[in-house]
Coordinates of C-alpha atoms and ligand atoms in Angstrom, one line a residue:
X359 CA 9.8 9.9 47.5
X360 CA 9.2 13.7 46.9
X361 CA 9.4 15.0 43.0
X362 CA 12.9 14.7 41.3
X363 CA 12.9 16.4 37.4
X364 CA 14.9 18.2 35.0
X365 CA 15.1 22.0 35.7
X366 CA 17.2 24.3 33.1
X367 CA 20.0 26.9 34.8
X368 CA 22.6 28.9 34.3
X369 CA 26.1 28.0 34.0
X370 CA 27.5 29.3 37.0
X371 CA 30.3 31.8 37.0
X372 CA 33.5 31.4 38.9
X373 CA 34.6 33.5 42.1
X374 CA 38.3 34.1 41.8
X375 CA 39.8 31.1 43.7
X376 CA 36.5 29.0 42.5
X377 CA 36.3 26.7 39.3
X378 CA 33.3 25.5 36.8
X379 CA 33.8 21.8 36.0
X380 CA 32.0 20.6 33.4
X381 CA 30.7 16.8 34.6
X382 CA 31.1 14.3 32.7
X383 CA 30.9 11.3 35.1
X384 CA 28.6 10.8 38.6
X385 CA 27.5 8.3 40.7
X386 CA 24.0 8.5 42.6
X387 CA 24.5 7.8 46.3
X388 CA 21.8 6.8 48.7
X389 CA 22.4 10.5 51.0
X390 CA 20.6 11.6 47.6
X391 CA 17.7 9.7 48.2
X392 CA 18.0 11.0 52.0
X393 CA 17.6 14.1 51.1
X394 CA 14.9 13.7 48.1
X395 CA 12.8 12.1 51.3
X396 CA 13.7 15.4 53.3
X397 CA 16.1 13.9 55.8
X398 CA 17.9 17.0 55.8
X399 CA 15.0 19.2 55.8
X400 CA 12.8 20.5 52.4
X401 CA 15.2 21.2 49.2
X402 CA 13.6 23.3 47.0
X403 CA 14.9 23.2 42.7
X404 CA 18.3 22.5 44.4
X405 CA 20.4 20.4 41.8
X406 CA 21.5 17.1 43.7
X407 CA 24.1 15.1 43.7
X408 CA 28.0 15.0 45.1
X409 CA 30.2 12.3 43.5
X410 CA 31.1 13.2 40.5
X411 CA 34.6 13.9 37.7
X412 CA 34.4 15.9 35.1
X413 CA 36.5 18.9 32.9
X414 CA 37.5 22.2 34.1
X415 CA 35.7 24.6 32.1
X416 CA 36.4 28.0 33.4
X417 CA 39.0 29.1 36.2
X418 CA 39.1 32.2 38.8
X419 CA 42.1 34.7 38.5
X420 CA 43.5 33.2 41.6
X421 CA 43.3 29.3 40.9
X422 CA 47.2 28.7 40.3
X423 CA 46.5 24.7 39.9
X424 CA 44.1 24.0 37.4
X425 CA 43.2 24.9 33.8
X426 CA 40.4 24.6 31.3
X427 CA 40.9 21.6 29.8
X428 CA 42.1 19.4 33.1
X429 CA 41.1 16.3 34.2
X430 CA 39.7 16.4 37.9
X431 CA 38.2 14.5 40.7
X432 CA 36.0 16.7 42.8
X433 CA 35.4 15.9 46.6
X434 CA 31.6 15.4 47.7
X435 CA 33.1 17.8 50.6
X436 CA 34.4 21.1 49.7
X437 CA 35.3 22.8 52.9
X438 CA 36.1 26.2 53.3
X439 CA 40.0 25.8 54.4
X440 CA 40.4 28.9 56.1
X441 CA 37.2 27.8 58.9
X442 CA 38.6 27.5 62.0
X443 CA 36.6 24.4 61.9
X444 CA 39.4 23.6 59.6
X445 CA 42.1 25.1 61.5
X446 CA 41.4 22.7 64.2
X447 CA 41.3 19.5 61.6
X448 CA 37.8 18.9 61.1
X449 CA 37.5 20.6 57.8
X450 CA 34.1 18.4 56.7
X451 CA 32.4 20.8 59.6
X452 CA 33.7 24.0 58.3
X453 CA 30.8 27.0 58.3
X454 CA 29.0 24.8 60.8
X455 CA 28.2 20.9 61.3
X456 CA 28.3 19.5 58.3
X457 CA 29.2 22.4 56.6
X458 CA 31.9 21.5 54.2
X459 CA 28.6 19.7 52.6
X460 CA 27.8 22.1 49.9
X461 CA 26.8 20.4 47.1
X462 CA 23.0 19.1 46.9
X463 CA 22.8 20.5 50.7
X464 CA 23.3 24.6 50.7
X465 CA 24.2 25.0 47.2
X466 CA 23.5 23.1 43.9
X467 CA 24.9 19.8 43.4
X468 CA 27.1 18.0 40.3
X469 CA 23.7 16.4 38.5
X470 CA 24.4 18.9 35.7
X471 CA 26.1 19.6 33.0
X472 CA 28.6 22.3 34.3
X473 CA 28.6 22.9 38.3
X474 CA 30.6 25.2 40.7
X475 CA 33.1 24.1 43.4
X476 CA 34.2 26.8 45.9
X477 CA 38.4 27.2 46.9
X478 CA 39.3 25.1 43.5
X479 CA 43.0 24.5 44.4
X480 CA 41.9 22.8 47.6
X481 CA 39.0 21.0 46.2
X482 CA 39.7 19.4 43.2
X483 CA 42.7 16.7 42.0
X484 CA 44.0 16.0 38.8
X485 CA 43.2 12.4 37.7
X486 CA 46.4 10.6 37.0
X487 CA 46.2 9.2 32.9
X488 CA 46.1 5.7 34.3
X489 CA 42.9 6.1 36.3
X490 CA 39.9 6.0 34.4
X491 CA 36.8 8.5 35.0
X492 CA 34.5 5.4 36.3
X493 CA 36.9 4.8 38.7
X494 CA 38.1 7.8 40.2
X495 CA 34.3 9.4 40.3
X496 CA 34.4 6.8 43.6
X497 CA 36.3 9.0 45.4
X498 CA 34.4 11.8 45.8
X499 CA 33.2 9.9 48.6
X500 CA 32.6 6.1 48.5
X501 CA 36.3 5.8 48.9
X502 CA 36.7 9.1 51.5
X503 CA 34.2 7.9 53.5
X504 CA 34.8 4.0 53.7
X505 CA 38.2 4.4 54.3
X506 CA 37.6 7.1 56.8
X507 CA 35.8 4.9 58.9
X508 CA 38.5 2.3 59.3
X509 CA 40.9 5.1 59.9
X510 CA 38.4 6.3 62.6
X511 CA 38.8 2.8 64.0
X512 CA 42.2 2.8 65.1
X513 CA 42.2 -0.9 63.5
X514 CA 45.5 -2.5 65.2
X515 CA 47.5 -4.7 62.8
X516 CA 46.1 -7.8 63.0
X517 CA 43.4 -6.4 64.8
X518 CA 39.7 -7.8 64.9
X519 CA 37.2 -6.1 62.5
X520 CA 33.1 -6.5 62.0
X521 CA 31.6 -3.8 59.6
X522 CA 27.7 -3.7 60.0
X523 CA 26.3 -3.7 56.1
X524 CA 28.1 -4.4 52.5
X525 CA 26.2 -1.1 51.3
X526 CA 29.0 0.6 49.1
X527 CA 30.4 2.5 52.2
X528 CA 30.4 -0.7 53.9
X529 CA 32.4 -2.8 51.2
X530 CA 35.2 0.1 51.2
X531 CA 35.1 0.3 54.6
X532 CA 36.2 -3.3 54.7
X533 CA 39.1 -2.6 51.5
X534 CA 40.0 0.0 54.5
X535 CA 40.2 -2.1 57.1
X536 CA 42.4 -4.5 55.1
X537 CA 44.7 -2.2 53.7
X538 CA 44.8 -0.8 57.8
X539 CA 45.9 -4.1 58.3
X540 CA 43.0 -5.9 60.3
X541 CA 43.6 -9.9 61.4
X542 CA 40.0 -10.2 60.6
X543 CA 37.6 -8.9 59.1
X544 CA 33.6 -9.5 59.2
X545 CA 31.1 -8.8 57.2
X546 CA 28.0 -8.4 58.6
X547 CA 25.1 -8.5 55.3
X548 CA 22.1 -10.6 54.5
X549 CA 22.3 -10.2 50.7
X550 CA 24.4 -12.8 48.4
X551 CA 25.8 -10.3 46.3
X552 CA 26.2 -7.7 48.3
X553 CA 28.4 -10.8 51.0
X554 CA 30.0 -12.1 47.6
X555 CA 31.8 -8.4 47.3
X556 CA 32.9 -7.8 50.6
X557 CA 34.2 -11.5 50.5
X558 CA 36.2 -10.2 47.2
X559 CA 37.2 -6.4 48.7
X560 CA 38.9 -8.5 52.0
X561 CA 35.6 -9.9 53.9
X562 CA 37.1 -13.3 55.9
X563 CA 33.8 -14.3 57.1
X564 CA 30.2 -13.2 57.0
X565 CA 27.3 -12.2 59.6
X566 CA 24.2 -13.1 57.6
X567 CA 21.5 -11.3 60.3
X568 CA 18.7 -13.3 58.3
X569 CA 19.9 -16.6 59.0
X570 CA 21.4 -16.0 62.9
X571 CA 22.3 -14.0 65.7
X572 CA 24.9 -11.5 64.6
X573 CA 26.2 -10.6 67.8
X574 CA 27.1 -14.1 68.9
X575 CA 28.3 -14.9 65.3
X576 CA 30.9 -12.4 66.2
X577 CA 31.5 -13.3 69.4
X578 CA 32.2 -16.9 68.4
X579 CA 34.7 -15.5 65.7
X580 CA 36.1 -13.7 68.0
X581 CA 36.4 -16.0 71.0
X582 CA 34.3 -14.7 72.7
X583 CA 35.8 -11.1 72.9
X584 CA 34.5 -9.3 70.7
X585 CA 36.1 -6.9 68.4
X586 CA 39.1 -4.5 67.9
X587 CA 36.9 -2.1 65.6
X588 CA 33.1 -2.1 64.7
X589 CA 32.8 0.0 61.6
X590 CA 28.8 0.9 61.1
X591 CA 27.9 1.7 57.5
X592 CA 24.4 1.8 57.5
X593 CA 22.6 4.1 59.8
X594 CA 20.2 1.8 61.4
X595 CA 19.5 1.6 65.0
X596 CA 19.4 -1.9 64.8
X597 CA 23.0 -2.2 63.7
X598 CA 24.5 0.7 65.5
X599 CA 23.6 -0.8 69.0
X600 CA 24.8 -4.4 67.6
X601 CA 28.1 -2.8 66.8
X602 CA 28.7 -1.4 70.1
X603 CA 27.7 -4.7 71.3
X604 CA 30.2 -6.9 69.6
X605 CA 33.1 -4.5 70.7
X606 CA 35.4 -5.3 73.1
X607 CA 36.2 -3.2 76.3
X608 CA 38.7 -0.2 75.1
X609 CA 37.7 -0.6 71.5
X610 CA 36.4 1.8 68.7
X611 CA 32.4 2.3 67.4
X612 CA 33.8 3.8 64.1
X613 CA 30.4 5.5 62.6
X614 CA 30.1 6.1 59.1
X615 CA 26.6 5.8 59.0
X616 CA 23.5 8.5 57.6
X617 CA 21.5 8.2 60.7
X618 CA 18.5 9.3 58.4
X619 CA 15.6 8.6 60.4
X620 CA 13.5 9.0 64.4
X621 CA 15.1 11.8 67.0
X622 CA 17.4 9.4 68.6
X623 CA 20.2 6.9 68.5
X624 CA 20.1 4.8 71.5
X625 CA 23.2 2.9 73.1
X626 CA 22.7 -0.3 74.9
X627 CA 23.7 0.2 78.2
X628 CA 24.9 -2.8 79.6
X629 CA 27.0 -3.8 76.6
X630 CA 28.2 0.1 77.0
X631 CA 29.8 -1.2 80.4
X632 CA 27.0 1.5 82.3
X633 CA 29.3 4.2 80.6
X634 CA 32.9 2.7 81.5
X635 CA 33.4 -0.1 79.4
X636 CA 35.9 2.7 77.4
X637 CA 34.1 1.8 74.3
X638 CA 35.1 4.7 72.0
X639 CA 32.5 5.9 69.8
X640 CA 33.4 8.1 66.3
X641 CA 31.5 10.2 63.8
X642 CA 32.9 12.0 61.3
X643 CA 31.3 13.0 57.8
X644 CA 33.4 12.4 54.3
X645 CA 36.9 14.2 54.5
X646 CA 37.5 15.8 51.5
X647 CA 40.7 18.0 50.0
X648 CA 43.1 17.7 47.4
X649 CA 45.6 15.7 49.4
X650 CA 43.3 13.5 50.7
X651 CA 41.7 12.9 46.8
X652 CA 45.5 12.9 45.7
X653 CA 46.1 9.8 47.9
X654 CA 42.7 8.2 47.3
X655 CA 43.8 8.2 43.5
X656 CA 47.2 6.4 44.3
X657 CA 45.7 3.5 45.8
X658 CA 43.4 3.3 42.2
X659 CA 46.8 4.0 40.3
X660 CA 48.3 1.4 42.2
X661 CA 45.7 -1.2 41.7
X662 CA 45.0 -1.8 46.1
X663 CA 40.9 -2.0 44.7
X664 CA 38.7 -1.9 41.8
X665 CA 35.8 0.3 43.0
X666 CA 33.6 -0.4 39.4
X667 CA 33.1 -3.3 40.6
X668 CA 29.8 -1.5 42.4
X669 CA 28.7 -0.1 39.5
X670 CA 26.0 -2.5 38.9
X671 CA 24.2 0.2 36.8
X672 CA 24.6 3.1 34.3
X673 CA 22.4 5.4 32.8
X674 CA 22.6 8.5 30.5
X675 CA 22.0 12.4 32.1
X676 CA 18.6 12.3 30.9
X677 CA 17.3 9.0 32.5
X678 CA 17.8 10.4 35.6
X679 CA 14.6 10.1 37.0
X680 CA 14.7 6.0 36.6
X681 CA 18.3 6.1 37.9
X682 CA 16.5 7.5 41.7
X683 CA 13.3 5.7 41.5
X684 CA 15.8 2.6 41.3
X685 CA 18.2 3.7 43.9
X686 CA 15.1 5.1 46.2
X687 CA 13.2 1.4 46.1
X688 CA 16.9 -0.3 46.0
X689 CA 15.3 -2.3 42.9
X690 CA 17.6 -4.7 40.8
X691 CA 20.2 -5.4 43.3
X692 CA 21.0 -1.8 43.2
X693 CA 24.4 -0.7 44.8
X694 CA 25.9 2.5 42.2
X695 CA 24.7 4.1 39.6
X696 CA 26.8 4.9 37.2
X697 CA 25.6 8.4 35.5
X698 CA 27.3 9.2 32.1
X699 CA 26.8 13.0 30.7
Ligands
ZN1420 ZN1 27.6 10.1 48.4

């Protein structure tokens, strides 16, 4: 792992339709440790970090929404709405591929004590009285991007669902694919805790790749046919060319995984059907918006999944540094630090 430390800055200054949000909670996320390695290319004294709540400090003259003083959610993805990117509904990619990632990528992140998001009206939701900080900071993008990929799926109702790792994506992945609906829903994960949680967020069986063949596991749940919907949460080649394997003809590769590593993903080609099994294959990165946080925080208001159930650590601001080494070496059955400010 390159060097992470405490630099001091500025607090930033709001543009007019921009707002500074002073943080007060965050989560540490494995993309983090992505990019700390460089998988996004060298990062020099950028502040990291993208899930994260907090107050609004200051307001531009033409934020109508928000005041100082306000309660908000902040999405990990703050696109610029007027993109054409976002004209034509894929907002995450506005300004480019991946574009409406600004935080810890092409501008500083939320690891500090006051940070700047971009087009506040759009960007930022109000967290309903009811919803506590350490539960709402999950969906800045746990809950975005789990969700997303079982809305991806096009997961019919009763419909047939593996999700490839019980990583924190993974596990709200699977509350997606339930709330969506799915028949059944499996788990594939080799790690007790990690298969005891998506068992509690909606798991009806598990794929333990450390004990057996995954791929026939799910073909024997599945009689054979494989499923409706693969959702892959990891970003492994291993488990990206099982999940296209396990999917029936005509179904959906839903992809939520960081493909952080090597120059290629490779499909398996029979299993593809040469090209024509119609084996749909999605991507997408972490939608974020207002609406989108605005319903996120309904489903917490309305008690459909208790996220903290991840946090299986918290740490103050300044221990920082221990809070990546432990997510970076995935040490002490790490799956979300909690970071309080
Ligand atoms: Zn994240």
């Amino acid at each position: 792992m390159k060097k992470v430390g405490f630099l001091e800055k500025a607090i930033p200054y709001p543009g007019p339709n921009d707002a500074i949000v002073k943080t007060t909670k965050a989560l540490l996320c494995t993309s983090d440790s992505h990019t700390v390695g460089g998988a996004i290319g060298p990062r020099e004294n950028l502040t990291l970090g993208h899930e994260a709540v907090g107050i609004v400090h200051e307001v531009g003259s033409n934020v109508k929404l928000f005041k100082p003083g306000d309660r908000v959610l902040v999405g990990a993805i703050t696109p610029d709405w007027g993109d054409l990117a976002s004209q034509s509904g894929h907002s995450s990619q506005s300004g480019g591929p991946l574009g409406g990632w600004k935080f810890s990528n092409t501008k500083d992140g939320v690891f500090a004590e006051y940070f700047h998001v971009n087009e506040a009206d759009a960007n930022m939701a109000r967290i309903p009285t009811s919803v506590s900080d350490e539960m709402a900071v999950y969906c800045a993008d746990m809950l975005s991007t789990g969700f997303m990929g079982a809305e991806n799926g096009h997961i019919p109702i009763g419909g047939t669902v593996a999700v490839f790792a019980e990583g924190p994506v993974g596990l709200m992945a699977t509350v997606g694919a339930k709330l969506r609906g799915a028949g059944l829903i499996i788990g594939v994960e080799a790690v007790p805790r990690r298969q005891e949680l998506a068992r509690t967020y909606g798991a009806d069986a598990i794929a333990d790749f450390s004990k057996e063949d995954v791929v026939q596991r799910i073909l024997d749940l599945t009689d054979g046919q494989g499923v409706d919907t693969a959702i892959e949460a990891l970003g492994a080649a291993i488990t990206f060319q099982n999940a296209i394997k396990v999917t029936k003809a005509g179904g959906t590769i839903s992809n939520v995984g960081y493909h952080g590593h090597g120059d290629f993903v490779s499909i398996p080609r029979i299993e593809w059907g040469v090209g024509m099994a119609e084996k749909t294959i999605t991507t997408s990165l972490c939608p974020g918006g207002r609406l989108r946080m605005e319903r996120l925080l309904r489903v917490l208001e309305t008690k459909r999944v208790n996220p903290t159930l991840m946090t299986t650590h918290t740490f103050p601001f300044d221990e920082m540094e221990r809070a990546f080494e432990i997510m970076d070496k995935k040490l002490d059955g790490v799956l979300k630090p909690l970071i309080i400010f």
